[in-house]
Amino acid sequence: CEQCLTGKYFDEEDNDCKPCPKNTFSLTGARNRNGCEDCRNEGEYSQEGAGYCQACPQYMEYDETTKKCVCLASFIRIGRDGDGNGGTCTCKPGETLMGTKCHPCEKAKWKAEEGVTSCSLCSSTLEDSITEDFGSTSAKDCKCPKGTYDDGKGKCEVVKDGMDDTAFGMCLENVTVDPGFWRVNSDSTDVRECHVSEACTGGNSTNYCREGHTGPYCKLCIDGWTEDPLMLCKSCENSTIDVIMTIVILVLIAAAIGSLVYVSKKKARNSEEHRKTVKRFKNGGKIIFAGAQITASLPSVIPAITLPNNFKEALKAASILNIDMFNMVSVGCWAGSVNYYSKALITTLTIIAICGVLILTGQLVKKHRSKCFTSAIAITYLVLPTVTTKIFGLFPCDELDDGSEMLRKDYTISCQDSGRDFWEAYGWLMVGVFPIGVISMYGFLLWSKRARLKKPVEQRLKEEEITPLLFLWEPYKPEFWYWEVIETGRRLMMTGVLS
């Protein structure tokens, strides 16, 4: 007789040695089935016909229910055969081994493959980037945190003024621009504040402008739209109505002034009383006009200023006082090709021509000389801030980060085009003619007549030689005969110069 081999027992019925069942063993061969001992230590197992028990492979534990080694909690099995046997236990993608368990990769880390290797740092592919959640499985999950954006060069940069600081995972191409800001294209890091904040709606598309607006800073109007006094574009349909209303208002103002003069003349007991009433109206109106003209210039002087809606409507109405024909009439609707150079040329030459005709008429028709000269001075007084603003607008250029350099007053005009020198020279010539020339003319005319102007009020009113200058000195006391020069300079500083 021969003894059964290790891992087997003798079966008397079949008179043969048979393997011990799973999870039992026999060191020297057992005489019967009871001689196959159960595995002695917890967590051990054996294969059928085994002569010993062994512990489960790494990252596995023995399952009493199935009588098999199964993966520890948090592990997965890979590499099984067709029958579902074999394989090893390891961590799934997005997790790494920490102690005896698989844990999700921390934020700012990722792991794409199965295994117990460490998670990769996001900063190795995109500096300063993080992941939005734990357990990321791809480097694509590494994105820039809030307050930063991917500059396209492997680094998260801190957002600049005008960029949204609340969005996660922004790239330079899809950076969200805040309302009131603009950039030249999706590759630009130069985010600039719009001249008129309401014209720029922001966002992360290629169009940051409100309806009707386009171009740098959303400063230009598309075809079929024109700019209103608040520098916002409106459709030509609405603009036509505004033109009609402007004409109606001007007619009503003229009628009201004529009526006041007529009524005061009728009610006056004598010509002297009438003269004093007219003087009060004229001087009061002059003060109101100057103040309203300065107020109406606010949108161009401080375009980014936030104003109440009801005040904006008042400014639109007051813009008539700027006496700018291009604001009164919707030029963009009927002559879209009129650029800023043409507007400046037309404005300056028109005023020069009108004043020239009045002065020439006064020289030829002596009985109207005083009225013609006074009218010419009054015209220069009324339009000087507007004309000065137009002239100063010929100089400033704005360099954009795409290399272009555009005229700030008209972003359809490139300061790099030929002919720029001519318009700069023309601008300087007009500076000499209007802001410098007109104020100097006022000063010279008043200085040359200062002896008569210093006389008591009643006496100087009888001086025919200074009557043509009435518009300059009448509102002021004799000792302040020069004050119109200072007042005109103040108006220019608060309108044309600041703009």
Short mmCIF file of C-alpha atoms in Angstrom, two decimals:
data_model
loop_
_atom_site.label_atom_id
_atom_site.label_comp_id
_atom_site.label_asym_id
_atom_site.label_seq_id
_atom_site.Cartn_x
_atom_site.Cartn_y
_atom_site.Cartn_z
CA CYS A 1 0.00 0.00 0.00
CA GLU A 2 1.12 3.53 -0.73
CA GLN A 3 0.23 6.61 1.36
CA CYS A 4 -1.68 9.42 -0.39
CA LEU A 5 0.43 12.39 -1.36
CA THR A 6 0.34 15.81 0.23
CA GLY A 7 -2.98 17.55 -0.29
CA LYS A 8 -4.94 14.35 -0.82
CA TYR A 9 -7.01 11.92 1.26
CA PHE A 10 -7.97 8.23 0.79
CA ASP A 11 -11.52 7.54 -0.41
CA GLU A 12 -12.51 4.02 0.73
CA GLU A 13 -15.52 3.78 -1.60
CA ASP A 14 -13.47 4.47 -4.70
CA ASN A 15 -10.33 2.98 -3.21
CA ASP A 16 -8.38 5.98 -4.49
CA CYS A 17 -6.61 9.14 -3.32
CA LYS A 18 -8.60 12.33 -3.95
CA PRO A 19 -7.61 16.02 -3.53
CA CYS A 20 -8.66 17.84 -0.41
CA PRO A 21 -11.45 20.40 -1.05
CA LYS A 22 -10.77 24.15 -1.33
CA ASN A 23 -9.77 25.92 1.86
CA THR A 24 -8.57 22.61 3.42
CA PHE A 25 -5.16 20.95 3.37
CA SER A 26 -3.21 17.84 4.33
CA LEU A 27 0.51 17.93 4.92
CA THR A 28 1.27 14.19 4.42
CA GLY A 29 -1.87 12.76 2.91
CA ALA A 30 -4.95 11.97 4.97
CA ARG A 31 -6.55 8.59 5.64
CA ASN A 32 -10.01 9.96 4.97
CA ARG A 33 -11.90 13.18 4.18
CA ASN A 34 -11.87 14.29 7.80
CA GLY A 35 -8.11 14.29 7.67
CA CYS A 36 -8.20 17.37 5.38
CA GLU A 37 -7.90 20.19 7.90
CA ASP A 38 -9.54 23.60 7.54
CA CYS A 39 -7.19 26.56 7.17
CA ARG A 40 -6.17 27.49 10.67
CA ASN A 41 -5.58 31.25 10.42
CA GLU A 42 -8.24 33.86 9.66
CA GLY A 43 -8.03 35.23 6.16
CA GLU A 44 -6.14 32.23 4.74
CA TYR A 45 -7.30 30.02 1.90
CA SER A 46 -6.11 27.06 -0.16
CA GLN A 47 -6.71 25.69 -3.60
CA GLU A 48 -8.14 22.21 -4.15
CA GLY A 49 -5.52 19.54 -3.35
CA ALA A 50 -3.29 21.94 -1.45
CA GLY A 51 -0.84 20.79 1.18
CA TYR A 52 -0.93 24.13 2.98
CA CYS A 53 -2.97 27.33 3.39
CA GLN A 54 -1.80 30.77 2.33
CA ALA A 55 -2.84 34.37 2.86
CA CYS A 56 -4.77 36.25 0.13
CA PRO A 57 -2.65 38.26 -2.33
CA GLN A 58 -1.86 41.90 -1.60
CA TYR A 59 -4.88 44.19 -1.36
CA MET A 60 -7.24 41.18 -0.99
CA GLU A 61 -9.12 39.57 1.85
CA TYR A 62 -10.82 36.21 2.31
CA ASP A 63 -14.60 36.23 1.86
CA GLU A 64 -16.32 33.61 4.06
CA THR A 65 -19.45 33.73 1.96
CA THR A 66 -17.89 32.98 -1.39
CA LYS A 67 -14.88 31.21 0.12
CA LYS A 68 -12.67 33.26 -2.15
CA CYS A 69 -10.17 36.09 -1.94
CA VAL A 70 -11.83 39.36 -2.90
CA CYS A 71 -10.44 42.87 -3.27
CA LEU A 72 -10.38 45.08 -0.23
CA ALA A 73 -12.93 47.87 -0.14
CA SER A 74 -11.92 50.79 -2.44
CA PHE A 75 -9.86 48.46 -4.73
CA ILE A 76 -10.81 47.05 -8.11
CA ARG A 77 -9.70 43.77 -9.73
CA ILE A 78 -7.96 43.83 -13.10
CA GLY A 79 -6.47 41.12 -15.30
CA ARG A 80 -9.04 38.36 -14.69
CA ASP A 81 -9.16 35.38 -17.04
CA GLY A 82 -12.17 34.38 -19.11
CA ASP A 83 -13.71 32.55 -16.15
CA GLY A 84 -13.37 35.57 -13.88
CA ASN A 85 -10.49 34.09 -11.96
CA GLY A 86 -7.07 35.48 -11.18
CA GLY A 87 -6.07 39.07 -11.63
CA THR A 88 -4.80 41.59 -9.12
CA CYS A 89 -6.38 44.28 -7.00
CA THR A 90 -5.34 47.88 -7.48
CA CYS A 91 -6.63 51.48 -7.38
CA LYS A 92 -8.87 52.77 -10.15
CA PRO A 93 -8.04 55.88 -12.22
CA GLY A 94 -8.32 59.07 -10.16
CA GLU A 95 -7.28 57.30 -6.95
CA THR A 96 -3.97 56.45 -5.30
CA LEU A 97 -2.84 54.18 -2.46
CA MET A 98 -2.62 55.84 0.92
CA GLY A 99 -1.87 53.33 3.69
CA THR A 100 -4.02 50.27 2.96
CA LYS A 101 -6.79 52.04 1.05
CA CYS A 102 -7.33 53.79 -2.26
CA HIS A 103 -8.11 57.48 -1.84
CA PRO A 104 -9.24 59.98 -4.50
CA CYS A 105 -6.52 62.29 -5.82
CA GLU A 106 -6.46 65.60 -4.01
CA LYS A 107 -7.48 68.78 -5.77
CA ALA A 108 -4.72 70.00 -8.07
CA LYS A 109 -3.77 66.35 -8.80
CA TRP A 110 -4.87 63.71 -11.29
CA LYS A 111 -4.19 60.10 -12.36
CA ALA A 112 -5.34 58.60 -15.64
CA GLU A 113 -4.23 54.97 -15.25
CA GLU A 114 -5.08 52.11 -12.88
CA GLY A 115 -2.51 51.30 -10.24
CA VAL A 116 -1.14 52.35 -6.90
CA THR A 117 1.19 55.01 -8.25
CA SER A 118 1.00 58.58 -6.98
CA CYS A 119 -1.27 61.20 -8.52
CA SER A 120 0.39 63.74 -10.83
CA LEU A 121 0.50 67.44 -9.93
CA CYS A 122 -1.51 69.79 -12.11
CA SER A 123 1.29 72.33 -11.87
CA SER A 124 3.49 70.01 -13.91
CA THR A 125 1.30 70.71 -16.95
CA LEU A 126 -0.31 74.07 -16.07
CA GLU A 127 1.36 76.17 -13.41
CA ASP A 128 -0.87 77.20 -10.48
CA SER A 129 -3.83 75.19 -11.83
CA ILE A 130 -6.16 73.03 -9.76
CA THR A 131 -8.99 70.57 -10.34
CA GLU A 132 -12.55 71.47 -9.53
CA ASP A 133 -13.21 68.18 -7.69
CA PHE A 134 -11.33 65.32 -6.01
CA GLY A 135 -10.45 62.20 -7.98
CA SER A 136 -9.63 63.72 -11.36
CA THR A 137 -8.66 61.26 -14.08
CA SER A 138 -7.16 63.54 -16.74
CA ALA A 139 -4.74 66.42 -17.12
CA LYS A 140 -7.59 68.19 -18.91
CA ASP A 141 -9.30 68.49 -15.52
CA CYS A 142 -6.51 70.84 -14.42
CA LYS A 143 -7.84 74.33 -14.84
CA CYS A 144 -7.13 77.77 -13.52
CA PRO A 145 -8.90 78.66 -10.25
CA LYS A 146 -11.25 81.59 -9.80
CA GLY A 147 -9.50 84.90 -10.15
CA THR A 148 -7.04 83.55 -12.74
CA TYR A 149 -7.00 82.50 -16.39
CA ASP A 150 -4.89 80.21 -18.58
CA ASP A 151 -2.55 82.46 -20.55
CA GLY A 152 -1.95 79.79 -23.18
CA LYS A 153 1.72 79.55 -22.20
CA GLY A 154 1.37 77.00 -19.42
CA LYS A 155 0.58 79.33 -16.54
CA CYS A 156 -2.45 80.67 -14.67
CA GLU A 157 -2.29 84.47 -14.60
CA VAL A 158 -4.19 86.69 -12.15
CA VAL A 159 -7.16 88.34 -13.86
CA LYS A 160 -6.78 91.97 -14.82
CA ASP A 161 -9.19 94.81 -14.17
CA GLY A 162 -12.27 94.26 -16.28
CA MET A 163 -12.04 90.45 -16.23
CA ASP A 164 -14.53 88.34 -14.30
CA ASP A 165 -12.89 86.96 -11.12
CA THR A 166 -15.70 84.53 -10.21
CA ALA A 167 -15.47 82.02 -13.08
CA PHE A 168 -13.52 78.75 -12.78
CA GLY A 169 -11.38 77.38 -15.59
CA MET A 170 -11.12 80.44 -17.81
CA CYS A 171 -8.76 80.41 -20.77
CA LEU A 172 -7.50 83.54 -22.48
CA GLU A 173 -9.78 82.81 -25.43
CA ASN A 174 -12.93 82.61 -23.32
CA VAL A 175 -12.14 85.10 -20.57
CA THR A 176 -15.36 86.73 -19.37
CA VAL A 177 -15.11 90.51 -19.71
CA ASP A 178 -17.10 92.57 -17.21
CA PRO A 179 -19.81 94.95 -18.46
CA GLY A 180 -18.29 98.32 -19.25
CA PHE A 181 -15.03 96.80 -20.53
CA TRP A 182 -13.70 95.73 -23.93
CA ARG A 183 -10.71 94.02 -25.55
CA VAL A 184 -9.58 94.04 -29.14
CA ASN A 185 -9.88 90.26 -29.70
CA SER A 186 -9.95 86.90 -27.89
CA ASP A 187 -6.13 86.70 -27.81
CA SER A 188 -5.72 90.04 -26.06
CA THR A 189 -4.77 90.44 -22.41
CA ASP A 190 -5.29 94.21 -22.60
CA VAL A 191 -8.79 94.74 -21.21
CA ARG A 192 -9.78 98.40 -21.32
CA GLU A 193 -12.58 100.41 -19.80
CA CYS A 194 -15.09 101.61 -22.37
CA HIS A 195 -15.51 105.33 -22.92
CA VAL A 196 -19.26 104.86 -22.49
CA SER A 197 -19.83 101.97 -20.09
CA GLU A 198 -23.38 101.33 -21.30
CA ALA A 199 -22.09 100.63 -24.81
CA CYS A 200 -20.14 97.56 -23.62
CA THR A 201 -22.16 94.59 -22.40
CA GLY A 202 -19.15 92.37 -21.61
CA GLY A 203 -19.23 88.56 -21.86
CA ASN A 204 -16.87 85.96 -23.25
CA SER A 205 -17.74 86.14 -26.93
CA THR A 206 -16.05 88.08 -29.71
CA ASN A 207 -18.72 90.77 -29.52
CA TYR A 208 -18.72 92.78 -26.31
CA CYS A 209 -20.99 95.56 -27.59
CA ARG A 210 -24.65 96.37 -27.08
CA GLU A 211 -27.00 96.41 -30.04
CA GLY A 212 -26.05 98.99 -32.64
CA HIS A 213 -22.46 99.35 -31.43
CA THR A 214 -19.22 97.98 -32.88
CA GLY A 215 -15.50 98.72 -33.18
CA PRO A 216 -12.90 99.66 -30.55
CA TYR A 217 -14.48 100.35 -27.15
CA CYS A 218 -17.84 99.72 -28.88
CA LYS A 219 -17.53 103.37 -29.86
CA LEU A 220 -18.77 103.10 -33.45
CA CYS A 221 -22.30 102.67 -34.76
CA ILE A 222 -23.27 100.01 -37.28
CA ASP A 223 -25.00 100.90 -40.53
CA GLY A 224 -28.50 102.21 -39.96
CA TRP A 225 -27.62 103.57 -36.53
CA THR A 226 -26.27 106.93 -35.37
CA GLU A 227 -24.78 108.41 -32.20
CA ASP A 228 -26.91 110.42 -29.79
CA PRO A 229 -25.66 113.20 -27.47
CA LEU A 230 -24.86 110.60 -24.77
CA MET A 231 -22.63 108.79 -27.31
CA LEU A 232 -24.96 105.79 -27.48
CA CYS A 233 -26.03 104.43 -30.84
CA LYS A 234 -29.69 104.48 -31.76
CA SER A 235 -31.52 103.36 -34.88
CA CYS A 236 -32.10 105.92 -37.60
CA GLU A 237 -35.86 105.46 -37.26
CA ASN A 238 -35.77 106.82 -33.71
CA SER A 239 -33.17 109.38 -34.71
CA THR A 240 -35.48 110.92 -37.33
CA ILE A 241 -38.09 111.50 -34.64
CA ASP A 242 -35.42 113.12 -32.44
CA VAL A 243 -34.44 115.48 -35.27
CA ILE A 244 -38.04 116.58 -35.70
CA MET A 245 -38.36 117.10 -31.94
CA THR A 246 -35.11 119.12 -31.93
CA ILE A 247 -36.43 121.42 -34.65
CA VAL A 248 -39.72 121.82 -32.81
CA ILE A 249 -37.92 122.65 -29.56
CA LEU A 250 -35.71 125.23 -31.28
CA VAL A 251 -38.75 126.87 -32.85
CA LEU A 252 -40.55 126.93 -29.49
CA ILE A 253 -37.49 128.43 -27.75
CA ALA A 254 -37.24 131.16 -30.40
CA ALA A 255 -40.97 131.84 -30.13
CA ALA A 256 -40.78 132.00 -26.34
CA ILE A 257 -37.89 134.49 -26.43
CA GLY A 258 -39.69 136.64 -29.00
CA SER A 259 -42.86 136.57 -26.93
CA LEU A 260 -41.02 137.61 -23.78
CA VAL A 261 -39.40 140.54 -25.57
CA TYR A 262 -42.73 141.60 -27.06
CA VAL A 263 -44.61 141.36 -23.75
CA SER A 264 -41.92 143.23 -21.84
CA LYS A 265 -41.98 145.98 -24.43
CA LYS A 266 -45.74 146.30 -24.24
CA LYS A 267 -45.86 146.38 -20.46
CA ALA A 268 -42.90 148.71 -20.01
CA ARG A 269 -43.89 152.28 -19.10
CA ASN A 270 -40.94 153.67 -21.09
CA SER A 271 -37.99 152.57 -23.20
CA GLU A 272 -35.61 152.67 -20.24
CA GLU A 273 -37.70 150.19 -18.28
CA HIS A 274 -37.93 147.99 -21.36
CA ARG A 275 -34.15 148.13 -21.77
CA LYS A 276 -33.59 147.06 -18.16
CA THR A 277 -36.06 144.17 -18.52
CA VAL A 278 -34.37 142.97 -21.69
CA LYS A 279 -30.99 143.27 -19.99
CA ARG A 280 -32.15 141.11 -17.08
CA PHE A 281 -33.52 138.48 -19.44
CA LYS A 282 -30.40 138.57 -21.60
CA ASN A 283 -27.91 138.36 -18.75
CA GLY A 284 -29.92 135.74 -16.91
CA GLY A 285 -30.26 133.73 -20.08
CA LYS A 286 -26.53 134.01 -20.69
CA ILE A 287 -25.78 132.56 -17.25
CA ILE A 288 -28.29 129.75 -17.70
CA PHE A 289 -26.94 129.01 -21.16
CA ALA A 290 -23.32 128.81 -19.96
CA GLY A 291 -24.22 126.52 -17.06
CA ALA A 292 -26.41 124.27 -19.19
CA GLN A 293 -23.73 124.12 -21.89
CA ILE A 294 -21.16 122.90 -19.34
CA THR A 295 -23.65 120.34 -17.97
CA ALA A 296 -24.49 119.10 -21.46
CA SER A 297 -20.78 118.49 -22.06
CA LEU A 298 -20.55 115.95 -19.22
CA PRO A 299 -20.92 112.86 -21.48
CA SER A 300 -17.91 113.88 -23.56
CA VAL A 301 -15.84 115.19 -20.65
CA ILE A 302 -16.46 112.20 -18.36
CA PRO A 303 -17.98 109.51 -20.63
CA ALA A 304 -17.79 106.77 -17.99
CA ILE A 305 -19.80 108.76 -15.43
CA THR A 306 -22.97 107.05 -14.18
CA LEU A 307 -26.02 109.28 -14.39
CA PRO A 308 -29.67 108.79 -13.35
CA ASN A 309 -32.00 108.03 -16.24
CA ASN A 310 -34.07 111.18 -15.76
CA PHE A 311 -30.89 113.28 -15.77
CA LYS A 312 -29.78 111.59 -19.00
CA GLU A 313 -32.98 112.72 -20.66
CA ALA A 314 -32.33 116.26 -19.44
CA LEU A 315 -28.81 116.11 -20.88
CA LYS A 316 -30.16 115.01 -24.24
CA ALA A 317 -32.41 118.06 -24.29
CA ALA A 318 -29.61 120.35 -23.08
CA SER A 319 -27.28 119.06 -25.82
CA ILE A 320 -29.04 121.50 -28.16
CA LEU A 321 -27.17 124.26 -26.34
CA ASN A 322 -23.82 122.87 -27.53
CA ILE A 323 -24.87 124.04 -31.00
CA ASP A 324 -23.24 121.08 -32.68
CA MET A 325 -24.90 120.55 -36.04
CA PHE A 326 -23.69 116.95 -36.11
CA ASN A 327 -25.52 116.18 -32.85
CA MET A 328 -28.62 118.09 -33.81
CA VAL A 329 -28.86 116.25 -37.12
CA SER A 330 -28.33 112.50 -37.38
CA VAL A 331 -25.36 112.69 -39.71
CA GLY A 332 -24.70 108.97 -39.42
CA CYS A 333 -28.09 108.25 -41.01
CA TRP A 334 -27.69 110.36 -44.13
CA ALA A 335 -23.94 110.78 -44.53
CA GLY A 336 -22.17 107.85 -42.91
CA SER A 337 -18.92 108.69 -44.70
CA VAL A 338 -18.49 111.98 -42.82
CA ASN A 339 -15.60 111.22 -40.47
CA TYR A 340 -14.24 113.32 -37.62
CA TYR A 341 -11.75 115.17 -39.82
CA SER A 342 -14.59 116.32 -42.08
CA LYS A 343 -16.75 117.31 -39.11
CA ALA A 344 -13.94 119.40 -37.62
CA LEU A 345 -13.26 121.05 -40.98
CA ILE A 346 -16.93 121.84 -41.64
CA THR A 347 -17.50 123.14 -38.10
CA THR A 348 -14.50 125.48 -37.99
CA LEU A 349 -14.82 126.84 -41.53
CA THR A 350 -18.58 127.40 -41.14
CA ILE A 351 -18.09 129.55 -38.03
CA ILE A 352 -15.24 131.47 -39.67
CA ALA A 353 -17.38 132.05 -42.75
CA ILE A 354 -20.44 133.25 -40.80
CA CYS A 355 -18.42 135.62 -38.62
CA GLY A 356 -16.51 136.84 -41.67
CA VAL A 357 -19.74 137.61 -43.53
CA LEU A 358 -21.14 139.51 -40.52
CA ILE A 359 -17.99 141.60 -40.10
CA LEU A 360 -17.79 142.30 -43.83
CA THR A 361 -21.48 143.29 -43.89
CA GLY A 362 -20.88 145.65 -40.97
CA GLN A 363 -18.00 147.29 -42.81
CA LEU A 364 -20.09 147.75 -45.97
CA VAL A 365 -23.35 148.79 -44.28
CA LYS A 366 -22.38 151.26 -41.59
CA LYS A 367 -25.83 151.59 -40.02
CA HIS A 368 -25.75 147.85 -39.18
CA ARG A 369 -22.09 147.80 -38.16
CA SER A 370 -22.76 147.65 -34.45
CA LYS A 371 -25.39 144.87 -34.72
CA CYS A 372 -23.25 142.83 -37.11
CA PHE A 373 -20.18 143.06 -34.91
CA THR A 374 -22.19 142.21 -31.77
CA SER A 375 -23.73 139.24 -33.57
CA ALA A 376 -20.31 137.96 -34.62
CA ILE A 377 -19.04 138.18 -31.03
CA ALA A 378 -22.20 136.48 -29.74
CA ILE A 379 -21.74 133.62 -32.21
CA THR A 380 -18.15 133.05 -31.11
CA TYR A 381 -19.32 133.06 -27.50
CA LEU A 382 -22.07 130.51 -28.15
CA VAL A 383 -20.07 128.04 -30.22
CA LEU A 384 -16.57 128.42 -28.75
CA PRO A 385 -16.77 125.42 -26.35
CA THR A 386 -18.15 123.13 -29.06
CA VAL A 387 -15.63 124.26 -31.67
CA THR A 388 -12.76 123.98 -29.19
CA THR A 389 -13.84 120.44 -28.30
CA LYS A 390 -13.86 119.55 -32.00
CA ILE A 391 -10.39 121.03 -32.51
CA PHE A 392 -8.77 119.32 -29.51
CA GLY A 393 -10.27 116.04 -30.70
CA LEU A 394 -7.94 116.14 -33.71
CA PHE A 395 -4.88 115.35 -31.58
CA PRO A 396 -5.22 112.39 -29.16
CA CYS A 397 -4.60 108.94 -30.64
CA ASP A 398 -5.10 105.60 -28.91
CA GLU A 399 -2.63 102.76 -29.45
CA LEU A 400 -4.33 99.35 -29.29
CA ASP A 401 -2.53 96.13 -28.46
CA ASP A 402 -2.97 94.81 -31.99
CA GLY A 403 -0.50 97.48 -33.13
CA SER A 404 -3.06 99.88 -34.59
CA GLU A 405 -3.25 103.53 -33.56
CA MET A 406 -6.64 105.18 -33.89
CA LEU A 407 -8.02 108.68 -33.37
CA ARG A 408 -9.82 108.69 -30.02
CA LYS A 409 -12.70 110.76 -31.33
CA ASP A 410 -13.25 108.52 -34.34
CA TYR A 411 -12.02 104.93 -34.32
CA THR A 412 -12.53 104.67 -38.07
CA ILE A 413 -9.52 106.97 -38.54
CA SER A 414 -6.01 105.54 -38.25
CA CYS A 415 -3.34 107.87 -36.95
CA GLN A 416 -0.84 105.88 -39.00
CA ASP A 417 -2.43 106.84 -42.33
CA SER A 418 -0.84 109.33 -44.66
CA GLY A 419 -2.22 112.84 -44.27
CA ARG A 420 -2.12 112.72 -40.48
CA ASP A 421 0.47 115.53 -40.40
CA PHE A 422 -1.88 117.82 -42.32
CA TRP A 423 -4.71 117.37 -39.82
CA GLU A 424 -2.40 117.93 -36.86
CA ALA A 425 -1.14 121.13 -38.47
CA TYR A 426 -4.73 122.20 -39.20
CA GLY A 427 -5.65 121.49 -35.58
CA TRP A 428 -2.86 123.68 -34.27
CA LEU A 429 -3.89 126.45 -36.67
CA MET A 430 -7.46 126.30 -35.38
CA VAL A 431 -6.21 126.31 -31.77
CA GLY A 432 -4.64 129.65 -32.63
CA VAL A 433 -7.83 130.88 -34.28
CA PHE A 434 -10.45 129.78 -31.73
CA PRO A 435 -9.49 129.06 -28.08
CA ILE A 436 -6.41 131.27 -28.16
CA GLY A 437 -7.48 133.71 -30.86
CA VAL A 438 -11.03 134.39 -29.66
CA ILE A 439 -10.07 134.84 -26.01
CA SER A 440 -7.17 137.08 -27.06
CA MET A 441 -9.55 139.06 -29.26
CA TYR A 442 -11.95 139.51 -26.34
CA GLY A 443 -9.11 140.66 -24.14
CA PHE A 444 -7.68 143.07 -26.73
CA LEU A 445 -11.06 144.64 -27.56
CA LEU A 446 -11.92 145.15 -23.89
CA TRP A 447 -8.44 146.39 -23.00
CA SER A 448 -8.45 148.93 -25.81
CA LYS A 449 -11.76 150.34 -24.52
CA ARG A 450 -11.08 149.96 -20.81
CA ALA A 451 -11.20 153.71 -20.11
CA ARG A 452 -14.79 153.92 -21.34
CA LEU A 453 -15.74 150.59 -19.80
CA LYS A 454 -14.70 151.81 -16.34
CA LYS A 455 -17.19 154.64 -16.44
CA PRO A 456 -20.40 154.40 -14.39
CA VAL A 457 -23.06 152.08 -15.80
CA GLU A 458 -25.39 154.81 -17.08
CA GLN A 459 -22.54 156.70 -18.77
CA ARG A 460 -20.95 153.77 -20.56
CA LEU A 461 -24.31 152.74 -21.99
CA LYS A 462 -24.24 156.01 -23.93
CA GLU A 463 -20.77 155.35 -25.37
CA GLU A 464 -21.41 154.43 -29.01
CA GLU A 465 -17.81 153.31 -29.50
CA ILE A 466 -18.21 150.39 -27.10
CA THR A 467 -21.78 149.45 -28.12
CA PRO A 468 -20.57 146.73 -30.54
CA LEU A 469 -18.88 145.06 -27.53
CA LEU A 470 -22.08 145.15 -25.46
CA PHE A 471 -22.26 141.36 -25.34
CA LEU A 472 -18.89 141.20 -23.56
CA TRP A 473 -19.21 143.85 -20.87
CA GLU A 474 -22.89 144.56 -20.18
CA PRO A 475 -23.41 141.86 -17.47
CA TYR A 476 -20.47 143.08 -15.37
CA LYS A 477 -19.80 146.05 -13.11
CA PRO A 478 -17.41 148.70 -14.47
CA GLU A 479 -14.55 147.55 -12.23
CA PHE A 480 -14.87 144.03 -13.70
CA TRP A 481 -14.82 145.11 -17.35
CA TYR A 482 -12.37 142.25 -18.15
CA TRP A 483 -14.37 139.44 -16.51
CA GLU A 484 -15.76 137.96 -19.74
CA VAL A 485 -12.23 136.86 -20.67
CA ILE A 486 -11.95 134.91 -17.40
CA GLU A 487 -15.46 133.48 -17.73
CA THR A 488 -14.81 132.32 -21.29
CA GLY A 489 -11.56 130.68 -20.21
CA ARG A 490 -13.40 128.87 -17.42
CA ARG A 491 -16.03 127.57 -19.82
CA LEU A 492 -13.36 126.27 -22.16
CA MET A 493 -11.51 124.53 -19.32
CA MET A 494 -14.70 122.76 -18.22
CA THR A 495 -15.73 121.70 -21.72
CA GLY A 496 -13.27 121.64 -24.60
CA VAL A 497 -9.99 121.27 -22.68
CA LEU A 498 -11.19 118.50 -20.33
CA SER A 499 -12.73 116.51 -23.18
#
